[in-house]
Amino acid sequence: MDGPQHDQAGAEYGSGHITVAGGRITAVGAGPAASVPDGARRIDGTGCLATPGLVNTHHHLGQWLTQGRAQQSVLFDWLTELYPVWARIDAGQVHAAATAGLAWLALSGCTTSTDHHYIFPRGSAVSGGGDADALAAEVAAAARVGLRFHPCRGSMDLGRSSGGLPPDEIVEDTDAALAATEEAVRRFHDPSPGAMVRVAAAPCSPFSVSPRLMRESADLARGLGVRMHTHLAETREEDAYCRQALGRTPAEYAEDLGWLGPDVWLAHCVHLDEAAVRRFAATGTSVAHCPTSNARLGAGIAPVRHLLQAGATVGLGVDGAASSEGTSLAGELRQALLAARVRDGHGPSALTARQALWLGTRGGARCLGRDETGALRPGLLADIALWRLDTLAHDAIAHGPGGDKDGDPVAALVLGPPAPLELLLVGGAPVVEGGELRTADAAEAAREVRAARSRLADLR
Ligand code: ZN
């Protein structure tokens, strides 16, 4: 590829090349490639910026079916309205929603996404109907769209009658949740290099999961060698719940249960005190920062600058489409930059455009334990996004009034609107070309998700 390139080792090339073979990057550098094998496909990236494919570190794909509800609600009220609706979603509807959600992520430059599915109504976890095959439905959707996928087997076992927030009928038996999590890992997790699917253990949150399920999920994950994910410190109400019901801050609670460590990434982390920030950095715990969702729910702004300064890893997540209807990962680059700058008067030095891009690429890859993606370097996976910056909206920022030497393509990508995607490669395979999905049929996916939504509405 020729065109302006940017790699995450710090080098940037106004004009350069990336060569790819066998699903991996074989060379990156300035100017044209020194050698290209006969018959190799050549893509002209003139007018474009190549970056690592974006990595999405938090999502609930099933929520595609419930966008636009509870628009003025805080998290607990929003959840209370939506839990009963989510409880009716079956595996076929999950497949339609996941296909739509992952297709849309691909079109916003995402090459690797996680998902956190945690609604498994009682009795459906191990076998039988209901939602038992939701994870299989998601894995099939990711294969259909062609994205690298990290599904998290979520769980809840603390119903309302036990002091939790969710209705009793949508939480699982603790032992059944643990068994189903182990089954999901054995069925779908691929630990090999370049894997397309890796599973994480993911009990949902302090207010929907018992301490035993948290602790034993951690033991299970570490025994199986998989990563751990949960929600933490999302709202002031959760902070108050933890202090009153558990006698600790959310971060203290997590640490007591074995939920800080280099194999853990935590969604939101909006309400962390200085001690928590230091513990996250010291333990290697990562954060999935979801600025749009946090703003939509009025939850607050995570202390990203403090976390980065302390040495903690931060990635970006779109979060589910019911609290983040746009779910554009490219849009989260700008959202993260703006949120960091308005937080507590940090000002414009809080986060640069390049730092925002790092969060969306290398930071996200570290959250998921995937050092083989999130950067453009020889030997890493060929997960690459090629963005058009010669558009009306981007050209002046990318190229500047005096030509390329005054322009800043990274600023055009981050500060401008989400740029059109010329090409998206996952392991060297084209997923998007010329702004169009080349794997799944986008129109068919839209029809399927519309039908799934209307079936959900019929069940009211
Ligand atoms: Zn979430």
Short mmCIF file of C-alpha atoms and ligand atoms in Angstrom, two decimals:
data_model
loop_
_atom_site.label_atom_id
_atom_site.label_comp_id
_atom_site.label_asym_id
_atom_site.label_seq_id
_atom_site.Cartn_x
_atom_site.Cartn_y
_atom_site.Cartn_z
CA MET A 1 0.00 0.00 0.00
CA ASP A 2 1.26 3.48 -0.75
CA GLY A 3 0.00 6.53 1.12
CA PRO A 4 0.39 8.27 4.46
CA GLN A 5 0.99 5.63 7.09
CA HIS A 6 1.15 5.67 10.84
CA ASP A 7 2.53 2.97 13.03
CA GLN A 8 2.15 2.57 16.76
CA ALA A 9 5.86 2.28 17.48
CA GLY A 10 5.87 6.05 17.05
CA ALA A 11 7.05 6.27 13.45
CA GLU A 12 4.80 8.06 10.98
CA TYR A 13 5.30 8.14 7.22
CA GLY A 14 3.86 10.81 4.94
CA SER A 15 4.14 8.24 2.18
CA GLY A 16 4.93 4.63 2.84
CA HIS A 17 4.08 0.99 2.40
CA ILE A 18 2.75 -2.00 4.30
CA THR A 19 3.21 -5.49 2.92
CA VAL A 20 1.14 -8.43 4.09
CA ALA A 21 1.48 -12.19 3.65
CA GLY A 22 -0.01 -15.17 5.43
CA GLY A 23 -2.31 -13.01 7.52
CA ARG A 24 0.56 -11.02 9.03
CA ILE A 25 2.42 -7.80 8.32
CA THR A 26 5.76 -8.50 6.64
CA ALA A 27 7.10 -4.96 6.18
CA VAL A 28 6.26 -1.35 7.08
CA GLY A 29 8.27 1.66 6.03
CA ALA A 30 8.71 4.89 4.09
CA GLY A 31 8.30 5.06 0.32
CA PRO A 32 7.43 2.09 -1.89
CA ALA A 33 7.99 -1.50 -0.81
CA ALA A 34 11.43 -2.88 -1.72
CA SER A 35 9.97 -6.08 -3.11
CA VAL A 36 6.50 -7.36 -3.82
CA PRO A 37 5.92 -10.99 -4.80
CA ASP A 38 4.58 -11.70 -8.30
CA GLY A 39 0.83 -11.79 -8.34
CA ALA A 40 0.47 -9.86 -5.07
CA ARG A 41 -2.54 -7.57 -4.87
CA ARG A 42 -1.49 -3.92 -4.72
CA ILE A 43 -3.76 -1.35 -3.07
CA ASP A 44 -3.16 2.36 -3.72
CA GLY A 45 -3.73 4.27 -0.50
CA THR A 46 -3.18 7.73 -1.94
CA GLY A 47 -5.29 10.21 0.04
CA CYS A 48 -5.69 7.72 2.88
CA LEU A 49 -4.28 7.07 6.34
CA ALA A 50 -3.42 3.51 7.38
CA THR A 51 -3.76 2.72 11.07
CA PRO A 52 -4.00 -0.49 13.04
CA GLY A 53 -7.56 -1.81 13.03
CA LEU A 54 -9.49 -0.50 16.04
CA VAL A 55 -10.09 -2.78 19.02
CA ASN A 56 -13.43 -2.63 20.83
CA THR A 57 -13.08 -3.63 24.48
CA HIS A 58 -16.69 -3.51 25.70
CA HIS A 59 -20.03 -4.25 24.06
CA HIS A 60 -23.40 -5.96 24.51
CA LEU A 61 -24.35 -6.90 20.97
CA GLY A 62 -27.86 -8.09 21.89
CA GLN A 63 -28.76 -4.53 22.83
CA TRP A 64 -28.97 -3.66 19.14
CA LEU A 65 -32.59 -4.84 19.50
CA THR A 66 -33.40 -2.36 22.28
CA GLN A 67 -31.96 0.94 21.13
CA GLY A 68 -33.60 4.22 22.05
CA ARG A 69 -35.35 3.11 25.24
CA ALA A 70 -35.15 4.72 28.70
CA GLN A 71 -33.51 7.75 27.17
CA GLN A 72 -33.59 9.91 30.29
CA SER A 73 -32.74 7.19 32.83
CA VAL A 74 -29.69 6.67 35.01
CA LEU A 75 -28.08 3.22 34.92
CA PHE A 76 -30.12 1.47 37.62
CA ASP A 77 -33.48 2.73 36.26
CA TRP A 78 -32.35 1.99 32.68
CA LEU A 79 -31.39 -1.58 33.66
CA THR A 80 -34.63 -2.10 35.57
CA GLU A 81 -36.63 -1.13 32.47
CA LEU A 82 -34.55 -3.25 30.11
CA TYR A 83 -33.85 -6.48 32.06
CA PRO A 84 -37.32 -7.97 31.34
CA VAL A 85 -37.01 -7.13 27.64
CA TRP A 86 -33.55 -8.68 27.34
CA ALA A 87 -34.83 -11.80 29.11
CA ARG A 88 -37.03 -12.53 26.07
CA ILE A 89 -34.21 -12.41 23.49
CA ASP A 90 -33.45 -15.85 22.07
CA ALA A 91 -30.34 -17.13 20.33
CA GLY A 92 -31.72 -16.43 16.83
CA GLN A 93 -32.33 -12.82 17.77
CA VAL A 94 -28.85 -12.62 19.30
CA HIS A 95 -27.40 -13.84 15.98
CA ALA A 96 -29.24 -11.11 14.06
CA ALA A 97 -28.26 -8.41 16.55
CA ALA A 98 -24.64 -9.56 16.69
CA THR A 99 -24.37 -9.63 12.91
CA ALA A 100 -25.74 -6.09 12.70
CA GLY A 101 -23.58 -4.82 15.55
CA LEU A 102 -20.38 -6.40 14.30
CA ALA A 103 -21.04 -5.28 10.72
CA TRP A 104 -21.48 -1.74 11.94
CA LEU A 105 -18.29 -1.99 14.00
CA ALA A 106 -16.40 -3.21 10.92
CA LEU A 107 -17.68 -0.21 9.00
CA SER A 108 -16.28 2.04 11.74
CA GLY A 109 -12.79 0.53 11.47
CA CYS A 110 -12.94 -2.21 14.10
CA THR A 111 -11.00 -5.42 13.45
CA THR A 112 -11.27 -7.01 16.92
CA SER A 113 -14.28 -6.80 19.18
CA THR A 114 -15.31 -8.24 22.47
CA ASP A 115 -18.86 -8.83 23.63
CA HIS A 116 -20.31 -9.28 27.11
CA HIS A 117 -23.48 -11.39 27.15
CA TYR A 118 -24.84 -11.87 30.66
CA ILE A 119 -28.58 -12.55 30.37
CA PHE A 120 -29.07 -16.29 30.75
CA PRO A 121 -32.50 -16.80 32.34
CA ARG A 122 -32.53 -19.50 35.02
CA GLY A 123 -32.60 -23.01 33.61
CA SER A 124 -31.20 -22.07 30.21
CA ALA A 125 -27.51 -22.02 31.10
CA VAL A 126 -26.23 -25.50 30.48
CA SER A 127 -28.70 -27.11 28.16
CA GLY A 128 -32.19 -26.68 26.85
CA GLY A 129 -33.76 -23.78 24.98
CA GLY A 130 -33.93 -20.16 25.97
CA ASP A 131 -30.69 -18.35 25.65
CA ALA A 132 -28.36 -21.33 26.05
CA ASP A 133 -26.87 -20.92 22.60
CA ALA A 134 -26.44 -17.15 22.70
CA LEU A 135 -22.65 -17.41 22.73
CA ALA A 136 -22.68 -19.84 19.80
CA ALA A 137 -24.96 -17.40 17.94
CA GLU A 138 -22.49 -14.57 18.53
CA VAL A 139 -19.47 -16.61 17.51
CA ALA A 140 -21.26 -17.56 14.27
CA ALA A 141 -22.07 -13.88 13.63
CA ALA A 142 -18.43 -12.87 14.12
CA ALA A 143 -17.32 -15.56 11.65
CA ARG A 144 -19.93 -14.31 9.18
CA VAL A 145 -18.71 -10.71 9.41
CA GLY A 146 -15.05 -11.74 9.60
CA LEU A 147 -13.97 -9.95 12.79
CA ARG A 148 -11.62 -11.21 15.46
CA PHE A 149 -13.91 -11.88 18.42
CA HIS A 150 -13.55 -12.09 22.19
CA PRO A 151 -16.95 -13.11 23.59
CA CYS A 152 -17.23 -12.84 27.36
CA ARG A 153 -19.43 -15.44 29.04
CA GLY A 154 -21.32 -13.18 31.43
CA SER A 155 -23.37 -14.23 34.43
CA MET A 156 -25.64 -12.94 37.20
CA ASP A 157 -26.74 -14.83 40.32
CA LEU A 158 -27.83 -12.03 42.69
CA GLY A 159 -31.55 -11.46 42.13
CA ARG A 160 -33.75 -8.87 43.75
CA SER A 161 -34.79 -11.12 46.63
CA SER A 162 -31.10 -11.46 47.60
CA GLY A 163 -30.41 -7.73 47.49
CA GLY A 164 -29.39 -7.49 43.84
CA LEU A 165 -30.88 -5.31 41.09
CA PRO A 166 -32.06 -7.84 38.45
CA PRO A 167 -35.37 -9.71 38.73
CA ASP A 168 -34.95 -13.19 40.22
CA GLU A 169 -36.17 -14.93 37.08
CA ILE A 170 -33.26 -13.74 34.91
CA VAL A 171 -30.40 -14.70 37.21
CA GLU A 172 -28.69 -18.09 37.18
CA ASP A 173 -27.88 -20.59 39.84
CA THR A 174 -24.25 -19.93 40.90
CA ASP A 175 -22.93 -23.40 40.12
CA ALA A 176 -24.79 -23.50 36.80
CA ALA A 177 -23.21 -20.17 35.79
CA LEU A 178 -19.74 -21.46 36.63
CA ALA A 179 -20.32 -24.70 34.72
CA ALA A 180 -21.63 -22.82 31.68
CA THR A 181 -18.64 -20.47 31.76
CA GLU A 182 -16.27 -23.43 31.75
CA GLU A 183 -18.25 -25.04 28.94
CA ALA A 184 -18.04 -21.83 26.87
CA VAL A 185 -14.26 -21.73 27.25
CA ARG A 186 -13.86 -25.40 26.32
CA ARG A 187 -16.18 -24.99 23.33
CA PHE A 188 -14.98 -21.74 21.77
CA HIS A 189 -11.67 -20.51 23.23
CA ASP A 190 -8.66 -20.75 20.94
CA PRO A 191 -5.36 -19.96 22.70
CA SER A 192 -3.24 -20.31 19.55
CA PRO A 193 -1.46 -17.33 17.91
CA GLY A 194 -3.65 -15.46 15.45
CA ALA A 195 -6.82 -16.89 16.99
CA MET A 196 -10.14 -15.54 15.71
CA VAL A 197 -12.04 -16.43 18.92
CA ARG A 198 -10.98 -16.13 22.54
CA VAL A 199 -13.38 -16.38 25.48
CA ALA A 200 -13.29 -14.50 28.79
CA ALA A 201 -15.08 -15.15 32.09
CA ALA A 202 -17.32 -12.20 32.90
CA PRO A 203 -19.71 -12.05 35.88
CA CYS A 204 -21.69 -8.89 35.33
CA SER A 205 -21.35 -6.35 38.18
CA PRO A 206 -21.18 -5.96 41.99
CA PHE A 207 -24.94 -5.36 42.19
CA SER A 208 -25.96 -8.45 40.18
CA VAL A 209 -23.35 -11.06 41.16
CA SER A 210 -22.61 -12.75 44.49
CA PRO A 211 -19.10 -12.56 45.99
CA ARG A 212 -18.85 -16.35 45.57
CA LEU A 213 -19.54 -16.19 41.84
CA MET A 214 -16.97 -13.39 41.47
CA ARG A 215 -14.31 -15.30 43.41
CA GLU A 216 -14.93 -18.68 41.81
CA SER A 217 -15.14 -17.16 38.32
CA ALA A 218 -11.67 -15.70 38.91
CA ASP A 219 -10.35 -19.08 40.07
CA LEU A 220 -11.95 -20.77 37.07
CA ALA A 221 -10.58 -18.25 34.57
CA ARG A 222 -7.08 -18.46 35.98
CA GLY A 223 -7.23 -22.25 36.01
CA LEU A 224 -8.29 -22.28 32.37
CA GLY A 225 -5.85 -19.54 31.33
CA VAL A 226 -8.48 -17.09 30.06
CA ARG A 227 -8.99 -13.42 30.79
CA MET A 228 -11.52 -11.84 33.13
CA HIS A 229 -13.94 -8.98 32.49
CA THR A 230 -16.67 -7.22 34.47
CA HIS A 231 -18.32 -3.83 34.97
CA LEU A 232 -16.93 -1.71 37.80
CA ALA A 233 -17.45 1.73 39.32
CA GLU A 234 -19.77 2.90 36.56
CA THR A 235 -22.03 5.24 38.57
CA ARG A 236 -22.28 7.07 41.89
CA GLU A 237 -25.22 4.82 42.75
CA GLU A 238 -23.00 1.73 42.32
CA ASP A 239 -20.34 3.33 44.51
CA ALA A 240 -22.98 3.97 47.19
CA TYR A 241 -24.30 0.39 46.83
CA CYS A 242 -20.82 -1.07 47.35
CA ARG A 243 -20.12 1.11 50.39
CA GLN A 244 -23.48 0.32 52.00
CA ALA A 245 -23.98 -3.34 51.05
CA LEU A 246 -20.35 -4.47 50.93
CA GLY A 247 -18.56 -1.95 53.14
CA ARG A 248 -15.97 -1.11 50.53
CA THR A 249 -15.44 0.94 47.37
CA PRO A 250 -16.00 -0.98 44.12
CA ALA A 251 -12.23 -1.16 43.53
CA GLU A 252 -11.55 -2.46 47.06
CA TYR A 253 -14.31 -5.03 46.61
CA ALA A 254 -12.83 -6.15 43.28
CA GLU A 255 -9.35 -6.50 44.77
CA ASP A 256 -10.61 -8.47 47.78
CA LEU A 257 -12.22 -10.98 45.39
CA GLY A 258 -9.12 -11.42 43.22
CA TRP A 259 -10.40 -9.14 40.48
CA LEU A 260 -7.37 -6.91 39.96
CA GLY A 261 -4.47 -8.21 37.90
CA PRO A 262 -2.79 -8.28 34.49
CA ASP A 263 -5.42 -10.73 33.21
CA VAL A 264 -8.35 -8.42 34.10
CA TRP A 265 -9.94 -5.60 32.14
CA LEU A 266 -12.81 -3.66 33.70
CA ALA A 267 -15.53 -1.69 31.94
CA HIS A 268 -16.19 1.99 32.79
CA CYS A 269 -14.26 2.69 36.03
CA VAL A 270 -15.72 6.19 36.10
CA HIS A 271 -15.68 6.57 39.88
CA LEU A 272 -12.16 5.64 41.00
CA ASP A 273 -10.34 7.39 43.81
CA GLU A 274 -6.58 8.00 43.71
CA ALA A 275 -5.89 4.81 45.66
CA ALA A 276 -7.80 2.77 43.08
CA VAL A 277 -5.92 4.38 40.21
CA ARG A 278 -2.64 3.45 41.88
CA ARG A 279 -3.79 -0.14 42.51
CA PHE A 280 -4.90 -0.55 38.89
CA ALA A 281 -1.47 0.59 37.70
CA ALA A 282 0.43 -1.52 40.25
CA THR A 283 -1.53 -4.69 39.46
CA GLY A 284 -1.60 -4.28 35.67
CA THR A 285 -5.41 -4.04 35.59
CA SER A 286 -6.79 -2.53 32.37
CA VAL A 287 -9.81 -0.31 31.79
CA ALA A 288 -12.38 -0.37 28.96
CA HIS A 289 -13.29 3.32 28.65
CA CYS A 290 -16.75 3.92 27.13
CA PRO A 291 -17.12 7.69 26.96
CA THR A 292 -20.31 7.86 24.86
CA SER A 293 -22.23 5.40 27.00
CA ASN A 294 -21.05 7.09 30.19
CA ALA A 295 -22.29 10.42 28.82
CA ARG A 296 -25.59 8.97 27.54
CA LEU A 297 -26.37 7.61 31.02
CA GLY A 298 -25.00 10.71 32.76
CA ALA A 299 -22.59 8.46 34.67
CA GLY A 300 -19.57 10.76 34.52
CA ILE A 301 -16.14 10.68 32.90
CA ALA A 302 -13.49 8.09 33.70
CA PRO A 303 -10.12 9.42 34.96
CA VAL A 304 -8.29 8.42 31.79
CA ARG A 305 -5.50 10.94 32.15
CA HIS A 306 -4.83 9.86 35.73
CA LEU A 307 -4.86 6.19 34.75
CA LEU A 308 -2.42 6.74 31.89
CA GLN A 309 -0.13 8.91 34.02
CA ALA A 310 -0.10 6.22 36.71
CA GLY A 311 0.88 3.62 34.10
CA ALA A 312 -2.42 1.73 33.75
CA THR A 313 -3.65 0.49 30.37
CA VAL A 314 -6.83 1.98 28.91
CA GLY A 315 -8.72 0.82 25.82
CA LEU A 316 -11.94 2.07 24.23
CA GLY A 317 -15.37 0.46 24.07
CA VAL A 318 -18.58 1.48 22.36
CA ASP A 319 -20.67 -0.36 25.01
CA GLY A 320 -24.09 -1.77 24.08
CA ALA A 321 -26.29 -0.01 21.57
CA ALA A 322 -29.03 0.57 24.16
CA SER A 323 -26.80 3.07 26.01
CA SER A 324 -24.67 4.13 23.04
CA GLU A 325 -26.94 4.06 20.00
CA GLY A 326 -24.24 5.16 17.52
CA THR A 327 -21.76 2.40 18.48
CA SER A 328 -19.12 3.91 16.19
CA LEU A 329 -15.68 2.92 17.42
CA ALA A 330 -14.04 5.58 15.25
CA GLY A 331 -16.37 8.08 16.90
CA GLU A 332 -15.12 6.99 20.33
CA LEU A 333 -11.63 8.28 19.45
CA ARG A 334 -12.95 11.83 19.34
CA GLN A 335 -15.36 11.26 22.22
CA ALA A 336 -12.49 10.04 24.44
CA LEU A 337 -10.39 13.08 23.57
CA LEU A 338 -13.22 15.53 24.26
CA ALA A 339 -14.31 13.82 27.48
CA ALA A 340 -10.77 13.79 28.87
CA ARG A 341 -10.40 17.50 28.13
CA VAL A 342 -13.59 18.58 29.89
CA ARG A 343 -13.08 16.35 32.93
CA ASP A 344 -12.36 18.41 36.03
CA GLY A 345 -10.91 21.26 34.00
CA HIS A 346 -8.03 19.18 32.62
CA GLY A 347 -7.97 21.30 29.49
CA PRO A 348 -6.62 20.57 26.02
CA SER A 349 -3.45 18.81 27.17
CA ALA A 350 -5.42 15.99 28.84
CA LEU A 351 -5.36 13.72 25.78
CA THR A 352 -3.81 14.21 22.34
CA ALA A 353 -5.18 12.88 19.06
CA ARG A 354 -2.35 10.33 18.96
CA GLN A 355 -3.07 9.18 22.50
CA ALA A 356 -6.73 8.76 21.61
CA LEU A 357 -5.73 6.62 18.61
CA TRP A 358 -3.43 4.61 20.87
CA LEU A 359 -6.33 3.90 23.25
CA GLY A 360 -8.43 2.67 20.33
CA THR A 361 -5.69 0.39 18.99
CA ARG A 362 -2.74 -0.68 21.15
CA GLY A 363 -4.50 0.07 24.43
CA GLY A 364 -7.47 -2.05 23.42
CA ALA A 365 -5.25 -4.90 22.26
CA ARG A 366 -3.50 -4.90 25.65
CA CYS A 367 -6.85 -5.00 27.45
CA LEU A 368 -7.63 -8.20 25.57
CA GLY A 369 -4.15 -9.66 25.95
CA ARG A 370 -3.56 -9.51 22.19
CA ASP A 371 -0.07 -8.09 21.72
CA GLU A 372 -0.14 -9.46 18.17
CA THR A 373 -2.60 -6.78 16.99
CA GLY A 374 -3.19 -3.05 17.56
CA ALA A 375 0.02 -1.88 15.86
CA LEU A 376 1.56 -1.83 12.38
CA ARG A 377 4.77 -3.78 12.76
CA PRO A 378 6.32 -6.73 10.89
CA GLY A 379 5.22 -10.00 12.46
CA LEU A 380 1.96 -8.66 13.87
CA LEU A 381 -1.44 -9.64 12.52
CA ALA A 382 -2.51 -7.83 9.35
CA ASP A 383 -5.43 -6.09 11.07
CA ILE A 384 -5.38 -2.77 9.23
CA ALA A 385 -7.76 0.13 8.61
CA LEU A 386 -7.30 2.45 5.64
CA TRP A 387 -9.25 5.68 6.08
CA ARG A 388 -10.09 8.18 3.32
CA LEU A 389 -8.89 11.63 4.35
CA ASP A 390 -9.29 13.41 1.01
CA THR A 391 -12.93 14.18 1.78
CA LEU A 392 -14.63 17.52 2.24
CA ALA A 393 -14.63 17.07 6.01
CA HIS A 394 -11.05 15.82 6.45
CA ASP A 395 -8.90 17.22 3.66
CA ALA A 396 -8.06 20.59 5.22
CA ILE A 397 -6.99 19.02 8.53
CA ALA A 398 -5.11 16.15 6.89
CA HIS A 399 -3.23 18.18 4.35
CA GLY A 400 -3.15 21.72 5.79
CA PRO A 401 -3.16 25.05 3.97
CA GLY A 402 0.42 24.59 2.73
CA GLY A 403 0.15 20.98 1.62
CA ASP A 404 1.13 17.80 3.42
CA LYS A 405 3.83 19.37 5.57
CA ASP A 406 1.26 21.48 7.42
CA GLY A 407 -1.37 18.79 7.70
CA ASP A 408 -2.01 16.25 10.40
CA PRO A 409 -3.76 13.06 9.19
CA VAL A 410 -4.10 11.67 12.72
CA ALA A 411 -5.86 14.85 13.85
CA ALA A 412 -8.12 14.59 10.78
CA LEU A 413 -9.08 11.06 11.80
CA VAL A 414 -9.64 11.83 15.48
CA LEU A 415 -10.94 15.42 15.47
CA GLY A 416 -12.91 15.14 12.26
CA PRO A 417 -16.07 13.09 11.81
CA PRO A 418 -15.56 9.31 11.41
CA ALA A 419 -13.73 9.00 8.09
CA PRO A 420 -14.93 6.77 5.23
CA LEU A 421 -13.24 3.41 5.33
CA GLU A 422 -11.45 2.58 2.09
CA LEU A 423 -10.30 -0.83 3.30
CA LEU A 424 -10.43 -2.97 6.42
CA LEU A 425 -8.26 -6.06 6.64
CA VAL A 426 -8.57 -8.71 9.35
CA GLY A 427 -5.65 -11.09 9.18
CA GLY A 428 -5.06 -9.76 5.66
CA ALA A 429 -8.59 -10.64 4.51
CA PRO A 430 -10.74 -7.76 3.22
CA VAL A 431 -13.83 -7.17 5.36
CA VAL A 432 -14.66 -3.67 4.08
CA GLU A 433 -13.71 -2.24 0.70
CA GLY A 434 -14.71 1.14 -0.67
CA GLY A 435 -16.97 1.71 2.35
CA GLU A 436 -18.93 -1.50 1.69
CA LEU A 437 -19.01 -4.67 3.74
CA ARG A 438 -17.50 -7.51 1.64
CA THR A 439 -18.24 -10.42 3.94
CA ALA A 440 -21.83 -10.46 5.20
CA ASP A 441 -24.61 -8.92 3.11
CA ALA A 442 -25.39 -5.65 4.95
CA ALA A 443 -28.91 -5.37 3.48
CA GLU A 444 -29.72 -8.95 4.51
CA ALA A 445 -28.32 -8.28 8.01
CA ALA A 446 -30.58 -5.21 8.27
CA ARG A 447 -33.64 -7.26 7.25
CA GLU A 448 -32.80 -9.97 9.78
CA VAL A 449 -32.36 -7.55 12.65
CA ARG A 450 -35.59 -5.75 11.76
CA ALA A 451 -37.44 -9.07 11.89
CA ALA A 452 -35.79 -9.92 15.22
CA ARG A 453 -36.87 -6.57 16.66
CA SER A 454 -40.44 -7.07 15.55
CA ARG A 455 -40.54 -10.59 17.06
CA LEU A 456 -39.33 -9.08 20.34
CA ALA A 457 -42.07 -6.44 20.19
CA ASP A 458 -44.70 -9.13 19.48
CA LEU A 459 -43.78 -10.82 22.79
CA ARG A 460 -44.76 -7.80 24.90
ZN ZN B 1 -21.62 -2.79 29.72
#
